[in-house]
Structure formats: structure tokens, C-alpha cells
């Protein structure tokens, strides 16, 4: 049990580091990450596969390709520029890897995803009033240090599990148990990532001296410009608004995003029954 606990702590330390490096387009090797976690490459490779369910190499390749898909959808970058920023040695190698993962070429992926018709968009939603959502504000959000618990799978299924785990495991932890702010990070876009691989983090802000333990990891919410939306409704139906943002507002308005995750924010003790959604945008 002690060994398993230590392994989970190592992976919780590694995942935000891996994802930050990929998000920033930095090179990344097994040796880099092993050194960051203060363990041998052999040990880390074995522990990573056991805890994450994928080899380190396969996980990194998938996230790099999904980052490339993100740039194709939400920026004006050319395929060559996306290939270079994804650390592929040539456009041909990048295109082969992309097609193997997404079953279509980068150019076709961009064209097909951006050509979602009005009819198919309307059929997608059961709540058609979501189609015309607009942000209530555009604002700068400062970086925050967060404690998190992650669950992987379809957001509608795993988000509540993540929050239950976080609240259960932190109910007696000083600095967390009395948190006045909950932050949910939805890392993945349903236009890009398979539902069973989508990552959701239930988070609370913590001070710099907070020490992570077992299932609780530490990550940083990056500072950036965000479009702020307000959701008022049943908490378990908020995913309709995420879909409306991804499938509607972003594509309809040709908004350029930066490669950070959408996050939600709500105050559990507030009398207002509303959740704020923040979408990272270029400005």
C-alpha cells in the first residue's frame, strides 16, 4: 500500500509537468520527466504505465497530436507550422502520425471539423437555447496554485466522482476543507479527444506551503485572457454549455484560442446558483 501511494504521488507530480511542456511546445523525453520526479527512467516508465494505463511514449504522442489538432481548429497556423511546433522532423512524418491517430489528414481534419453544418449543430443539442450563448465579460485571470484530483472519462460521468473524491479526502485537511472556491478543469475538447480519454480535474486553491499527498496533486492554473460565461441551471447539465461553446460559439465566431483548458469556477457557500466558465482566448 505504501508503495502504491508513493507511485500515485510520483504520477501526480509528473502529469502537470508533462502537460505543461506539451502545451508550451517544449521537447520532452522520458529522461527529462524521470529526473523531474527524482526516479530512474526504468522505474518511472513502469509506474507510469501501471497508473495511467498507457506507456509514457504513447501518452505523450497522443497529447502532442491532440495539441496539433487544437492548433488546426482554433488558429490560422499552417500544417507546416503545426508540424514544426509539434517536434516532428518533417511534414510527411507528422501527416502520417496524424492520419494514423485521427483517420484523416491534417488538412481534412481542419476542413471537416470547421464545416459543421447548421443542421447538424441543431440536431446535436437537446437544449437549443444554448446555441446563442455569449460571454458576459473578457478578463485577465491571474495564475493560481491548485490542489487537484483527476478522473478520466466522459465529463458527465467522471466530474461528480472527482468532486466526491476531493471533498472526501480533504474534509480534514487544513487550507482545503474550508475552501470558498471550487475550480473544475476540463482539459480536453470533444471535437478532438475520445470520450474515454478526457481528463477532468476537481481543484481548490492552496497556498505555496501546501504539500500534496497520495491522490491529491498540485498544478498551476495559467494566467491568460479569458472569455467568461455564466451558467445558471442544474449542475449536472452544465456540459450542454461546454458543447455549445466548443461546437457553436468558438467555431461560429472564428475565435482563436490559446492552448489552455476551459475551467469552471463556483463558490459552494454562495446563494447565487451560477457557475462561471472561462475560455482561454488570444487577445
PDB file of C-alpha atoms in Angstrom:
ATOM      1  CA  UNK A   1       0.000   0.000   0.000  1.00  0.00           C
ATOM      2  CA  UNK A   2       2.835   2.379   0.887  1.00  0.00           C
ATOM      3  CA  UNK A   3       4.485   1.611  -2.468  1.00  0.00           C
ATOM      4  CA  UNK A   4       1.254   2.267  -4.407  1.00  0.00           C
ATOM      5  CA  UNK A   5       0.772   5.532  -2.542  1.00  0.00           C
ATOM      6  CA  UNK A   6       4.275   6.677  -3.488  1.00  0.00           C
ATOM      7  CA  UNK A   7       3.688   5.744  -7.134  1.00  0.00           C
ATOM      8  CA  UNK A   8       0.473   7.773  -7.323  1.00  0.00           C
ATOM      9  CA  UNK A   9       2.262  10.765  -5.809  1.00  0.00           C
ATOM     10  CA  UNK A  10       5.004  10.481  -8.448  1.00  0.00           C
ATOM     11  CA  UNK A  11       2.467  10.388 -11.282  1.00  0.00           C
ATOM     12  CA  UNK A  12       0.504  13.315  -9.832  1.00  0.00           C
ATOM     13  CA  UNK A  13       3.747  15.271  -9.841  1.00  0.00           C
ATOM     14  CA  UNK A  14       4.629  14.210 -13.382  1.00  0.00           C
ATOM     15  CA  UNK A  15       1.322  14.774 -15.191  1.00  0.00           C
ATOM     16  CA  UNK A  16       1.088  18.592 -14.822  1.00  0.00           C
ATOM     17  CA  UNK A  17       4.760  18.849 -15.821  1.00  0.00           C
ATOM     18  CA  UNK A  18       4.253  16.696 -18.929  1.00  0.00           C
ATOM     19  CA  UNK A  19       1.113  18.567 -19.949  1.00  0.00           C
ATOM     20  CA  UNK A  20       2.694  21.992 -19.405  1.00  0.00           C
ATOM     21  CA  UNK A  21       5.701  21.058 -21.565  1.00  0.00           C
ATOM     22  CA  UNK A  22       3.470  19.776 -24.361  1.00  0.00           C
ATOM     23  CA  UNK A  23       1.158  22.789 -24.106  1.00  0.00           C
ATOM     24  CA  UNK A  24       4.129  25.127 -24.471  1.00  0.00           C
ATOM     25  CA  UNK A  25       5.568  23.127 -27.368  1.00  0.00           C
ATOM     26  CA  UNK A  26       8.708  22.112 -25.472  1.00  0.00           C
ATOM     27  CA  UNK A  27      10.691  18.968 -26.168  1.00  0.00           C
ATOM     28  CA  UNK A  28      10.050  16.165 -23.704  1.00  0.00           C
ATOM     29  CA  UNK A  29      11.783  12.860 -23.006  1.00  0.00           C
ATOM     30  CA  UNK A  30      11.354  10.044 -20.531  1.00  0.00           C
ATOM     31  CA  UNK A  31      14.693  11.049 -19.024  1.00  0.00           C
ATOM     32  CA  UNK A  32      13.519  14.671 -18.510  1.00  0.00           C
ATOM     33  CA  UNK A  33      10.406  13.622 -16.641  1.00  0.00           C
ATOM     34  CA  UNK A  34      12.146  10.901 -14.623  1.00  0.00           C
ATOM     35  CA  UNK A  35      14.728  13.424 -13.492  1.00  0.00           C
ATOM     36  CA  UNK A  36      11.977  15.888 -12.569  1.00  0.00           C
ATOM     37  CA  UNK A  37      10.410  13.183 -10.363  1.00  0.00           C
ATOM     38  CA  UNK A  38      13.794  12.114  -8.926  1.00  0.00           C
ATOM     39  CA  UNK A  39      13.464   8.486 -10.046  1.00  0.00           C
ATOM     40  CA  UNK A  40      15.145   6.273 -12.633  1.00  0.00           C
ATOM     41  CA  UNK A  41      13.792   6.128 -16.185  1.00  0.00           C
ATOM     42  CA  UNK A  42      13.131   2.391 -15.852  1.00  0.00           C
ATOM     43  CA  UNK A  43      11.158   2.871 -12.634  1.00  0.00           C
ATOM     44  CA  UNK A  44       9.167   5.810 -13.984  1.00  0.00           C
ATOM     45  CA  UNK A  45       8.260   4.031 -17.232  1.00  0.00           C
ATOM     46  CA  UNK A  46       6.923   1.044 -15.285  1.00  0.00           C
ATOM     47  CA  UNK A  47       4.999   3.152 -12.757  1.00  0.00           C
ATOM     48  CA  UNK A  48       3.563   5.434 -15.444  1.00  0.00           C
ATOM     49  CA  UNK A  49       2.110   2.569 -17.447  1.00  0.00           C
ATOM     50  CA  UNK A  50       0.690   0.964 -14.317  1.00  0.00           C
ATOM     51  CA  UNK A  51      -1.018   4.158 -13.080  1.00  0.00           C
ATOM     52  CA  UNK A  52      -2.046   5.815 -16.358  1.00  0.00           C
ATOM     53  CA  UNK A  53      -2.847   2.739 -18.444  1.00  0.00           C
ATOM     54  CA  UNK A  54      -0.633   3.836 -21.354  1.00  0.00           C
ATOM     55  CA  UNK A  55       3.096   3.832 -21.914  1.00  0.00           C
ATOM     56  CA  UNK A  56       4.821   7.171 -21.470  1.00  0.00           C
ATOM     57  CA  UNK A  57       5.647   7.344 -25.181  1.00  0.00           C
ATOM     58  CA  UNK A  58       2.093   6.611 -26.316  1.00  0.00           C
ATOM     59  CA  UNK A  59       0.635   9.131 -23.863  1.00  0.00           C
ATOM     60  CA  UNK A  60       2.992  11.902 -24.999  1.00  0.00           C
ATOM     61  CA  UNK A  61       2.389  11.157 -28.695  1.00  0.00           C
ATOM     62  CA  UNK A  62      -1.368  11.319 -28.189  1.00  0.00           C
ATOM     63  CA  UNK A  63      -1.226  14.646 -26.341  1.00  0.00           C
ATOM     64  CA  UNK A  64       1.134  16.120 -28.951  1.00  0.00           C
ATOM     65  CA  UNK A  65      -1.215  15.103 -31.769  1.00  0.00           C
ATOM     66  CA  UNK A  66      -4.232  16.442 -29.889  1.00  0.00           C
ATOM     67  CA  UNK A  67      -2.376  19.714 -29.352  1.00  0.00           C
ATOM     68  CA  UNK A  68      -1.683  19.790 -33.102  1.00  0.00           C
ATOM     69  CA  UNK A  69      -5.381  19.193 -33.792  1.00  0.00           C
ATOM     70  CA  UNK A  70      -6.201  22.060 -31.438  1.00  0.00           C
ATOM     71  CA  UNK A  71      -3.954  24.435 -33.397  1.00  0.00           C
ATOM     72  CA  UNK A  72      -5.520  23.316 -36.665  1.00  0.00           C
ATOM     73  CA  UNK A  73      -9.009  24.064 -35.343  1.00  0.00           C
ATOM     74  CA  UNK A  74      -8.512  27.277 -33.417  1.00  0.00           C
ATOM     75  CA  UNK A  75      -5.590  29.113 -35.028  1.00  0.00           C
ATOM     76  CA  UNK A  76      -4.557  30.166 -38.523  1.00  0.00           C
ATOM     77  CA  UNK A  77      -1.295  28.193 -38.311  1.00  0.00           C
ATOM     78  CA  UNK A  78      -0.381  26.238 -41.429  1.00  0.00           C
ATOM     79  CA  UNK A  79       0.096  22.478 -41.367  1.00  0.00           C
ATOM     80  CA  UNK A  80       3.849  23.057 -41.720  1.00  0.00           C
ATOM     81  CA  UNK A  81       3.881  25.395 -38.725  1.00  0.00           C
ATOM     82  CA  UNK A  82       1.864  22.937 -36.639  1.00  0.00           C
ATOM     83  CA  UNK A  83       4.186  20.104 -37.662  1.00  0.00           C
ATOM     84  CA  UNK A  84       7.284  22.066 -36.663  1.00  0.00           C
ATOM     85  CA  UNK A  85       5.843  23.153 -33.299  1.00  0.00           C
ATOM     86  CA  UNK A  86       4.893  19.521 -32.604  1.00  0.00           C
ATOM     87  CA  UNK A  87       8.560  18.451 -32.932  1.00  0.00           C
ATOM     88  CA  UNK A  88       8.149  16.233 -35.995  1.00  0.00           C
ATOM     89  CA  UNK A  89      11.156  16.014 -38.304  1.00  0.00           C
ATOM     90  CA  UNK A  90       9.097  16.635 -41.444  1.00  0.00           C
ATOM     91  CA  UNK A  91       5.583  17.414 -42.660  1.00  0.00           C
ATOM     92  CA  UNK A  92       5.336  13.920 -44.124  1.00  0.00           C
ATOM     93  CA  UNK A  93       6.148  12.219 -40.815  1.00  0.00           C
ATOM     94  CA  UNK A  94       3.704  14.491 -38.986  1.00  0.00           C
ATOM     95  CA  UNK A  95       0.928  13.873 -41.518  1.00  0.00           C
ATOM     96  CA  UNK A  96       1.372  10.091 -41.301  1.00  0.00           C
ATOM     97  CA  UNK A  97       1.252  10.153 -37.499  1.00  0.00           C
ATOM     98  CA  UNK A  98      -1.756  12.481 -37.524  1.00  0.00           C
ATOM     99  CA  UNK A  99      -3.667  10.342 -40.018  1.00  0.00           C
ATOM    100  CA  UNK A 100      -2.889   7.171 -38.074  1.00  0.00           C
ATOM    101  CA  UNK A 101      -4.383   8.715 -34.928  1.00  0.00           C
ATOM    102  CA  UNK A 102      -7.355  10.656 -36.355  1.00  0.00           C
ATOM    103  CA  UNK A 103      -8.021   8.565 -39.510  1.00  0.00           C
ATOM    104  CA  UNK A 104      -7.761  11.659 -41.721  1.00  0.00           C
ATOM    105  CA  UNK A 105      -5.068  14.052 -42.882  1.00  0.00           C
ATOM    106  CA  UNK A 106      -4.426  17.329 -41.015  1.00  0.00           C
ATOM    107  CA  UNK A 107      -5.993  19.352 -43.852  1.00  0.00           C
ATOM    108  CA  UNK A 108      -9.104  17.176 -43.984  1.00  0.00           C
ATOM    109  CA  UNK A 109      -9.403  17.233 -40.195  1.00  0.00           C
ATOM    110  CA  UNK A 110      -9.393  21.037 -40.199  1.00  0.00           C
ATOM    111  CA  UNK A 111     -11.875  21.282 -43.066  1.00  0.00           C
ATOM    112  CA  UNK A 112     -14.278  18.636 -41.757  1.00  0.00           C
ATOM    113  CA  UNK A 113     -14.374  19.907 -38.177  1.00  0.00           C
ATOM    114  CA  UNK A 114     -14.815  23.539 -39.218  1.00  0.00           C
ATOM    115  CA  UNK A 115     -17.602  22.709 -41.657  1.00  0.00           C
ATOM    116  CA  UNK A 116     -20.122  21.597 -39.061  1.00  0.00           C
ATOM    117  CA  UNK A 117     -23.414  22.491 -40.716  1.00  0.00           C
ATOM    118  CA  UNK A 118     -26.173  24.439 -39.026  1.00  0.00           C
ATOM    119  CA  UNK A 119     -28.482  21.426 -39.325  1.00  0.00           C
ATOM    120  CA  UNK A 120     -26.073  19.015 -37.641  1.00  0.00           C
ATOM    121  CA  UNK A 121     -25.326  21.615 -34.974  1.00  0.00           C
ATOM    122  CA  UNK A 122     -29.031  21.965 -34.168  1.00  0.00           C
ATOM    123  CA  UNK A 123     -29.505  18.205 -34.058  1.00  0.00           C
ATOM    124  CA  UNK A 124     -26.639  17.928 -31.592  1.00  0.00           C
ATOM    125  CA  UNK A 125     -28.411  19.897 -28.870  1.00  0.00           C
ATOM    126  CA  UNK A 126     -31.463  18.959 -26.900  1.00  0.00           C
ATOM    127  CA  UNK A 127     -31.414  22.473 -25.417  1.00  0.00           C
ATOM    128  CA  UNK A 128     -31.441  24.745 -28.471  1.00  0.00           C
ATOM    129  CA  UNK A 129     -31.410  27.913 -26.342  1.00  0.00           C
ATOM    130  CA  UNK A 130     -27.724  27.158 -25.748  1.00  0.00           C
ATOM    131  CA  UNK A 131     -26.921  27.997 -29.373  1.00  0.00           C
ATOM    132  CA  UNK A 132     -26.909  31.748 -28.841  1.00  0.00           C
ATOM    133  CA  UNK A 133     -24.756  31.962 -25.728  1.00  0.00           C
ATOM    134  CA  UNK A 134     -22.408  34.918 -25.465  1.00  0.00           C
ATOM    135  CA  UNK A 135     -19.702  35.790 -22.913  1.00  0.00           C
ATOM    136  CA  UNK A 136     -20.574  38.235 -20.144  1.00  0.00           C
ATOM    137  CA  UNK A 137     -17.012  39.529 -19.886  1.00  0.00           C
ATOM    138  CA  UNK A 138     -13.477  39.346 -21.257  1.00  0.00           C
ATOM    139  CA  UNK A 139     -10.926  39.404 -18.467  1.00  0.00           C
ATOM    140  CA  UNK A 140      -7.389  38.644 -17.370  1.00  0.00           C
ATOM    141  CA  UNK A 141      -7.132  35.787 -14.859  1.00  0.00           C
ATOM    142  CA  UNK A 142      -4.028  35.529 -12.701  1.00  0.00           C
ATOM    143  CA  UNK A 143      -2.209  32.252 -12.166  1.00  0.00           C
ATOM    144  CA  UNK A 144      -3.323  30.160  -9.198  1.00  0.00           C
ATOM    145  CA  UNK A 145      -1.758  27.222  -7.383  1.00  0.00           C
ATOM    146  CA  UNK A 146      -4.294  24.415  -7.080  1.00  0.00           C
ATOM    147  CA  UNK A 147      -4.665  21.081  -5.341  1.00  0.00           C
ATOM    148  CA  UNK A 148      -6.401  18.609  -7.653  1.00  0.00           C
ATOM    149  CA  UNK A 149      -7.826  15.130  -8.025  1.00  0.00           C
ATOM    150  CA  UNK A 150      -8.144  13.805 -11.576  1.00  0.00           C
ATOM    151  CA  UNK A 151     -10.644  11.461 -13.160  1.00  0.00           C
ATOM    152  CA  UNK A 152     -10.554  10.270 -16.768  1.00  0.00           C
ATOM    153  CA  UNK A 153     -13.598   9.566 -18.926  1.00  0.00           C
ATOM    154  CA  UNK A 154     -16.719  11.246 -20.213  1.00  0.00           C
ATOM    155  CA  UNK A 155     -17.150  14.507 -18.300  1.00  0.00           C
ATOM    156  CA  UNK A 156     -20.790  13.834 -17.481  1.00  0.00           C
ATOM    157  CA  UNK A 157     -19.724  10.656 -15.676  1.00  0.00           C
ATOM    158  CA  UNK A 158     -16.402  11.490 -14.031  1.00  0.00           C
ATOM    159  CA  UNK A 159     -16.738  15.106 -12.853  1.00  0.00           C
ATOM    160  CA  UNK A 160     -19.036  14.230  -9.952  1.00  0.00           C
ATOM    161  CA  UNK A 161     -16.671  11.387  -8.978  1.00  0.00           C
ATOM    162  CA  UNK A 162     -13.721  13.783  -8.946  1.00  0.00           C
ATOM    163  CA  UNK A 163     -15.562  16.243  -6.710  1.00  0.00           C
ATOM    164  CA  UNK A 164     -16.711  13.497  -4.358  1.00  0.00           C
ATOM    165  CA  UNK A 165     -13.133  12.214  -4.037  1.00  0.00           C
ATOM    166  CA  UNK A 166     -11.707  15.686  -3.458  1.00  0.00           C
ATOM    167  CA  UNK A 167     -14.264  16.604  -0.801  1.00  0.00           C
ATOM    168  CA  UNK A 168     -13.938  13.229   0.945  1.00  0.00           C
ATOM    169  CA  UNK A 169     -10.153  13.215   1.034  1.00  0.00           C
ATOM    170  CA  UNK A 170      -9.745  16.856   2.053  1.00  0.00           C
ATOM    171  CA  UNK A 171     -12.523  17.280   4.612  1.00  0.00           C
ATOM    172  CA  UNK A 172      -9.975  17.403   7.453  1.00  0.00           C
ATOM    173  CA  UNK A 173      -7.057  18.960   5.557  1.00  0.00           C
ATOM    174  CA  UNK A 174      -6.186  22.492   6.763  1.00  0.00           C
ATOM    175  CA  UNK A 175      -6.360  25.053   3.978  1.00  0.00           C
ATOM    176  CA  UNK A 176      -8.660  22.923   1.813  1.00  0.00           C
ATOM    177  CA  UNK A 177     -11.583  21.753   3.922  1.00  0.00           C
ATOM    178  CA  UNK A 178     -12.896  25.306   4.313  1.00  0.00           C
ATOM    179  CA  UNK A 179     -12.272  26.338   0.701  1.00  0.00           C
ATOM    180  CA  UNK A 180     -14.582  29.060  -0.564  1.00  0.00           C
ATOM    181  CA  UNK A 181     -13.817  28.399  -4.220  1.00  0.00           C
ATOM    182  CA  UNK A 182     -14.073  25.278  -6.376  1.00  0.00           C
ATOM    183  CA  UNK A 183     -12.381  25.135  -9.782  1.00  0.00           C
ATOM    184  CA  UNK A 184     -13.047  22.406 -12.346  1.00  0.00           C
ATOM    185  CA  UNK A 185     -10.583  21.993 -15.225  1.00  0.00           C
ATOM    186  CA  UNK A 186     -11.850  20.256 -18.369  1.00  0.00           C
ATOM    187  CA  UNK A 187      -8.619  19.595 -20.249  1.00  0.00           C
ATOM    188  CA  UNK A 188      -9.979  18.094 -23.438  1.00  0.00           C
ATOM    189  CA  UNK A 189     -12.148  19.114 -26.360  1.00  0.00           C
ATOM    190  CA  UNK A 190     -14.836  16.637 -27.522  1.00  0.00           C
ATOM    191  CA  UNK A 191     -14.082  17.594 -31.138  1.00  0.00           C
ATOM    192  CA  UNK A 192     -10.576  16.196 -30.642  1.00  0.00           C
ATOM    193  CA  UNK A 193     -10.303  13.715 -27.761  1.00  0.00           C
ATOM    194  CA  UNK A 194     -12.089  10.379 -27.392  1.00  0.00           C
ATOM    195  CA  UNK A 195     -14.625  10.495 -24.568  1.00  0.00           C
ATOM    196  CA  UNK A 196     -12.944   7.720 -22.576  1.00  0.00           C
ATOM    197  CA  UNK A 197      -9.647   9.651 -22.508  1.00  0.00           C
ATOM    198  CA  UNK A 198     -10.929  13.077 -21.462  1.00  0.00           C
ATOM    199  CA  UNK A 199      -9.240  14.474 -18.337  1.00  0.00           C
ATOM    200  CA  UNK A 200     -11.147  16.329 -15.617  1.00  0.00           C
ATOM    201  CA  UNK A 201      -9.545  17.876 -12.518  1.00  0.00           C
ATOM    202  CA  UNK A 202     -11.519  18.895  -9.427  1.00  0.00           C
ATOM    203  CA  UNK A 203      -9.454  21.647  -7.785  1.00  0.00           C
ATOM    204  CA  UNK A 204      -9.241  24.084  -4.894  1.00  0.00           C
ATOM    205  CA  UNK A 205      -6.745  26.957  -4.464  1.00  0.00           C
ATOM    206  CA  UNK A 206      -3.930  26.311  -1.975  1.00  0.00           C
ATOM    207  CA  UNK A 207      -1.021  28.281  -0.556  1.00  0.00           C
ATOM    208  CA  UNK A 208       2.602  27.836  -1.619  1.00  0.00           C
ATOM    209  CA  UNK A 209       3.403  25.850   1.525  1.00  0.00           C
ATOM    210  CA  UNK A 210       0.699  23.230   0.932  1.00  0.00           C
ATOM    211  CA  UNK A 211       2.200  19.749   0.461  1.00  0.00           C
ATOM    212  CA  UNK A 212       0.476  17.255  -1.870  1.00  0.00           C
ATOM    213  CA  UNK A 213      -0.231  13.743  -0.654  1.00  0.00           C
ATOM    214  CA  UNK A 214      -1.430  10.454  -2.167  1.00  0.00           C
ATOM    215  CA  UNK A 215      -4.270  11.124  -4.654  1.00  0.00           C
ATOM    216  CA  UNK A 216      -4.020  14.908  -4.312  1.00  0.00           C
ATOM    217  CA  UNK A 217      -1.666  16.579  -6.774  1.00  0.00           C
ATOM    218  CA  UNK A 218      -0.551  20.158  -7.357  1.00  0.00           C
ATOM    219  CA  UNK A 219      -0.980  22.103 -10.596  1.00  0.00           C
ATOM    220  CA  UNK A 220      -0.953  25.722 -11.705  1.00  0.00           C
ATOM    221  CA  UNK A 221      -3.838  27.435 -13.441  1.00  0.00           C
ATOM    222  CA  UNK A 222      -2.072  29.602 -16.047  1.00  0.00           C
ATOM    223  CA  UNK A 223      -2.624  33.328 -16.254  1.00  0.00           C
ATOM    224  CA  UNK A 224      -4.246  34.395 -19.522  1.00  0.00           C
ATOM    225  CA  UNK A 225      -7.058  36.339 -21.160  1.00  0.00           C
ATOM    226  CA  UNK A 226     -10.365  34.515 -20.867  1.00  0.00           C
ATOM    227  CA  UNK A 227     -13.895  34.893 -22.179  1.00  0.00           C
ATOM    228  CA  UNK A 228     -16.220  34.484 -19.199  1.00  0.00           C
ATOM    229  CA  UNK A 229     -19.617  32.796 -19.498  1.00  0.00           C
ATOM    230  CA  UNK A 230     -22.237  32.339 -16.788  1.00  0.00           C
ATOM    231  CA  UNK A 231     -24.254  29.159 -16.441  1.00  0.00           C
ATOM    232  CA  UNK A 232     -27.449  29.106 -14.387  1.00  0.00           C
ATOM    233  CA  UNK A 233     -29.125  25.757 -14.161  1.00  0.00           C
ATOM    234  CA  UNK A 234     -28.734  22.221 -12.903  1.00  0.00           C
ATOM    235  CA  UNK A 235     -25.116  21.443 -12.123  1.00  0.00           C
ATOM    236  CA  UNK A 236     -25.190  18.066 -13.874  1.00  0.00           C
ATOM    237  CA  UNK A 237     -26.452  19.686 -17.101  1.00  0.00           C
ATOM    238  CA  UNK A 238     -23.615  22.195 -17.451  1.00  0.00           C
ATOM    239  CA  UNK A 239     -21.993  20.027 -20.128  1.00  0.00           C
ATOM    240  CA  UNK A 240     -24.553  21.297 -22.642  1.00  0.00           C
ATOM    241  CA  UNK A 241     -22.925  24.693 -22.262  1.00  0.00           C
ATOM    242  CA  UNK A 242     -19.441  23.264 -22.810  1.00  0.00           C
ATOM    243  CA  UNK A 243     -20.716  21.668 -26.021  1.00  0.00           C
ATOM    244  CA  UNK A 244     -22.361  24.926 -27.087  1.00  0.00           C
ATOM    245  CA  UNK A 245     -19.041  26.734 -26.609  1.00  0.00           C
ATOM    246  CA  UNK A 246     -16.959  24.116 -28.438  1.00  0.00           C
ATOM    247  CA  UNK A 247     -19.394  23.354 -31.261  1.00  0.00           C
ATOM    248  CA  UNK A 248     -21.042  26.741 -31.548  1.00  0.00           C
ATOM    249  CA  UNK A 249     -19.578  29.958 -30.174  1.00  0.00           C
ATOM    250  CA  UNK A 250     -15.913  29.225 -30.925  1.00  0.00           C
ATOM    251  CA  UNK A 251     -16.408  27.974 -34.478  1.00  0.00           C
ATOM    252  CA  UNK A 252     -19.212  30.386 -35.384  1.00  0.00           C
ATOM    253  CA  UNK A 253     -17.181  33.422 -34.310  1.00  0.00           C
ATOM    254  CA  UNK A 254     -13.844  32.028 -35.545  1.00  0.00           C
ATOM    255  CA  UNK A 255     -12.306  32.662 -32.128  1.00  0.00           C
ATOM    256  CA  UNK A 256      -8.580  31.954 -31.777  1.00  0.00           C
ATOM    257  CA  UNK A 257      -7.775  30.080 -28.593  1.00  0.00           C
ATOM    258  CA  UNK A 258      -4.604  29.594 -26.645  1.00  0.00           C
ATOM    259  CA  UNK A 259      -3.800  26.035 -25.686  1.00  0.00           C
ATOM    260  CA  UNK A 260      -5.064  26.117 -22.106  1.00  0.00           C
ATOM    261  CA  UNK A 261      -8.062  24.273 -20.732  1.00  0.00           C
ATOM    262  CA  UNK A 262     -11.536  25.668 -20.164  1.00  0.00           C
ATOM    263  CA  UNK A 263     -12.206  25.892 -16.445  1.00  0.00           C
ATOM    264  CA  UNK A 264     -15.262  26.431 -14.274  1.00  0.00           C
ATOM    265  CA  UNK A 265     -15.495  28.326 -11.018  1.00  0.00           C
ATOM    266  CA  UNK A 266     -18.165  28.333  -8.340  1.00  0.00           C
ATOM    267  CA  UNK A 267     -18.461  29.201  -4.681  1.00  0.00           C
ATOM    268  CA  UNK A 268     -20.159  26.444  -2.663  1.00  0.00           C
ATOM    269  CA  UNK A 269     -21.436  28.853   0.005  1.00  0.00           C
ATOM    270  CA  UNK A 270     -22.837  31.419  -2.415  1.00  0.00           C
ATOM    271  CA  UNK A 271     -26.579  31.996  -2.593  1.00  0.00           C
ATOM    272  CA  UNK A 272     -26.280  32.530  -6.352  1.00  0.00           C
ATOM    273  CA  UNK A 273     -26.982  29.364  -8.285  1.00  0.00           C
ATOM    274  CA  UNK A 274     -24.453  30.050 -11.034  1.00  0.00           C
ATOM    275  CA  UNK A 275     -21.182  28.689 -12.365  1.00  0.00           C
ATOM    276  CA  UNK A 276     -18.657  30.777 -14.283  1.00  0.00           C
ATOM    277  CA  UNK A 277     -16.919  29.202 -17.290  1.00  0.00           C
ATOM    278  CA  UNK A 278     -13.626  30.656 -18.511  1.00  0.00           C
ATOM    279  CA  UNK A 279     -12.448  30.063 -22.087  1.00  0.00           C
ATOM    280  CA  UNK A 280      -8.786  30.983 -22.852  1.00  0.00           C
ATOM    281  CA  UNK A 281      -8.563  33.242 -25.902  1.00  0.00           C
ATOM    282  CA  UNK A 282      -5.932  35.095 -27.895  1.00  0.00           C
ATOM    283  CA  UNK A 283      -6.015  38.835 -27.450  1.00  0.00           C
TER     284      UNK A 283
END
